[in-house]
Tab-separated table of C-alpha atoms in Angstrom:
chain	number	residue	atom	x	y	z
A	1	MET	CA	0.303	0.080	0.134
A	2	PHE	CA	2.927	2.320	0.834
A	3	LEU	CA	4.433	1.978	-2.683
A	4	PHE	CA	0.715	3.247	-4.081
A	5	LEU	CA	1.078	6.305	-1.705
A	6	PHE	CA	4.626	7.244	-2.842
A	7	ILE	CA	3.791	6.582	-6.393
A	8	GLY	CA	1.077	9.124	-6.391
A	9	ALA	CA	2.804	11.373	-3.699
A	10	PHE	CA	5.452	11.511	-6.903
A	11	ILE	CA	3.012	12.474	-9.022
A	12	GLY	CA	1.039	15.556	-7.251
A	13	SER	CA	4.443	16.599	-6.289
A	14	ASP	CA	5.693	16.858	-9.683
A	15	LEU	CA	2.134	18.400	-10.776
A	16	ARG	CA	2.419	20.810	-8.059
A	17	TYR	CA	6.254	21.719	-8.844
A	18	LEU	CA	4.947	22.538	-12.442
A	19	GLU	CA	1.866	24.312	-11.241
A	20	SER	CA	4.503	26.687	-9.564
A	21	LEU	CA	6.668	27.434	-12.535
A	22	ILE	CA	4.141	27.912	-14.693
A	23	PHE	CA	2.180	30.307	-12.083
A	24	LYS	CA	4.382	32.423	-11.015
A	25	THR	CA	4.438	35.856	-10.246
A	26	ASN	CA	6.565	38.613	-9.811
A	27	ASN	CA	4.523	40.342	-7.217
A	28	GLY	CA	4.719	38.019	-4.431
A	29	PHE	CA	1.294	36.527	-4.465
A	30	PRO	CA	1.431	32.964	-4.207
A	31	LEU	CA	-0.381	31.980	-7.499
A	32	GLY	CA	0.734	28.486	-7.926
A	33	THR	CA	-0.182	27.453	-4.599
A	34	LEU	CA	-3.480	29.076	-4.475
A	35	ILE	CA	-4.671	27.244	-7.991
A	36	ALA	CA	-3.235	24.136	-6.681
A	37	ASN	CA	-5.145	24.171	-3.353
A	38	LEU	CA	-8.383	25.506	-5.382
A	39	SER	CA	-8.385	22.714	-7.938
A	40	GLY	CA	-7.404	20.115	-5.389
A	41	ALA	CA	-10.848	21.630	-3.297
A	42	LEU	CA	-12.776	20.775	-6.339
A	43	ILE	CA	-11.816	17.397	-7.626
A	44	LEU	CA	-11.424	15.448	-4.185
A	45	PRO	CA	-15.133	15.148	-3.526
A	46	PHE	CA	-15.852	14.360	-7.357
A	47	LEU	CA	-12.835	12.051	-7.032
A	48	ILE	CA	-14.670	10.535	-3.680
A	49	HIS	CA	-18.062	10.869	-4.050
A	50	TYR	CA	-18.218	10.530	-8.264
A	51	LEU	CA	-16.047	8.436	-9.376
A	52	GLN	CA	-15.264	6.115	-7.010
A	53	ASP	CA	-18.951	4.378	-6.728
A	54	ARG	CA	-19.296	5.262	-10.589
A	55	TYR	CA	-16.247	3.014	-11.897
A	56	ASN	CA	-15.934	1.086	-8.794
A	57	LEU	CA	-12.629	1.910	-7.761
A	58	SER	CA	-10.595	-0.028	-5.294
A	59	SER	CA	-9.888	1.306	-2.085
A	60	ARG	CA	-6.777	1.228	-2.750
A	61	VAL	CA	-6.696	3.598	-5.928
A	62	VAL	CA	-8.686	5.930	-4.347
A	63	LEU	CA	-5.986	6.185	-1.515
A	64	THR	CA	-3.421	6.820	-4.371
A	65	LEU	CA	-5.606	9.400	-5.804
A	66	SER	CA	-6.662	11.402	-3.001
A	67	THR	CA	-3.835	10.960	-0.376
A	68	GLY	CA	-1.551	10.216	-2.573
A	69	VAL	CA	-1.677	12.470	-5.671
A	70	LEU	CA	-3.944	14.705	-4.328
A	71	GLY	CA	-2.823	15.156	-0.552
A	72	SER	CA	1.109	15.727	-2.204
A	73	TYR	CA	-0.756	18.442	-5.058
A	74	THR	CA	-2.465	20.598	-2.178
A	75	THR	CA	-0.433	21.858	0.199
A	76	PHE	CA	-1.230	23.320	3.552
A	77	SER	CA	2.238	23.990	4.940
A	78	THR	CA	2.912	26.308	1.567
A	79	PHE	CA	-0.350	27.643	1.862
A	80	THR	CA	0.611	28.707	5.827
A	81	ALA	CA	3.965	29.516	4.777
A	82	ASP	CA	3.222	31.710	1.973
A	83	THR	CA	0.688	33.420	4.526
A	84	TYR	CA	3.498	34.143	6.874
A	85	HIS	CA	5.549	35.593	3.546
A	86	LEU	CA	2.968	37.924	2.936
A	87	TYR	CA	2.307	38.772	6.937
A	88	LEU	CA	6.299	39.346	7.361
A	89	THR	CA	6.556	41.830	4.393
A	90	GLY	CA	3.406	43.872	5.184
A	91	GLN	CA	2.213	42.755	2.079
A	92	TRP	CA	-1.423	43.283	4.018
A	93	TRP	CA	-3.905	43.401	0.565
A	94	PHE	CA	-2.318	40.023	-0.799
A	95	LEU	CA	-2.682	38.788	2.557
A	96	PHE	CA	-6.674	39.502	3.330
A	97	VAL	CA	-6.998	38.179	-0.450
A	98	TYR	CA	-4.756	34.879	-0.526
A	99	LEU	CA	-6.386	33.955	2.906
A	100	THR	CA	-10.144	34.812	1.514
A	101	ILE	CA	-9.870	33.284	-1.742
A	102	THR	CA	-8.363	30.512	0.000
A	103	ILE	CA	-10.705	29.313	2.644
A	104	VAL	CA	-13.869	30.839	1.418
A	105	GLY	CA	-12.887	29.477	-2.400
A	106	GLY	CA	-11.918	26.647	-1.253
A	107	PHE	CA	-14.973	25.849	0.718
A	108	GLY	CA	-17.332	26.678	-2.158
A	109	LEU	CA	-15.477	24.587	-4.792
A	110	ALA	CA	-15.733	21.798	-2.286
A	111	ILE	CA	-19.692	22.385	-2.190
A	112	LEU	CA	-19.324	22.672	-6.082
A	113	GLY	CA	-17.079	19.176	-6.131
A	114	ASN	CA	-20.291	17.080	-4.780
A	115	TYR	CA	-22.563	19.102	-6.502
A	116	TRP	CA	-21.243	18.017	-9.566
A	117	ALA	CA	-20.476	14.663	-8.317
A	118	ALA	CA	-24.464	13.969	-7.721
A	119	THR	CA	-25.402	15.961	-11.019
A	120	ARG	CA	-23.104	13.645	-12.854
A	121	ALA	CA	-24.552	10.404	-10.592
A	122	PHE	CA	-27.874	11.759	-11.385
A	123	ASN	CA	-27.671	12.152	-15.069
A	124	ASP	CA	-25.589	8.352	-15.467
A	125	TYR	CA	-29.358	7.172	-13.482
A	126	ALA	CA	-31.265	9.290	-15.809
A	127	ARG	CA	-29.793	7.964	-18.730
A	128	ARG	CA	-29.748	4.260	-17.588
A	129	ARG	CA	-33.457	4.416	-17.186
A	130	ARG	CA	-34.185	5.721	-20.363
A	131	GLY	CA	-32.103	3.280	-21.335
A	132	ARG	CA	-34.149	0.532	-19.590
A	133	ARG	CA	-37.960	1.970	-21.639
A	134	LEU	CA	-36.399	1.631	-25.330
């Protein structure tokens, strides 16, 4: 099991590093971390509530994708380090924006991910029901 987590964490951390290179800013705003954490907040509930049920994923696959890939792709430690850096450098506006978007936006995207999963599951169910009536 640890080997699968290791492989997932390797993939997630590489994706996270690539994203930090793509979304590097000159003004000190941690855009790469913000995008990683928000996209993870959207994808994790969808993974758990739709993909796991729809494709009968094993607990090993779900753990590898959620804890391994998404756990290393999203990063609370970098979020706190970035927040502290904005605080130390007196970038109060960036600090406020970063905290607000990360916390409120992450929560909102998690709700959206759950809604997305429920909508997809309902649509799949409705398609299967229509197919049986024909």
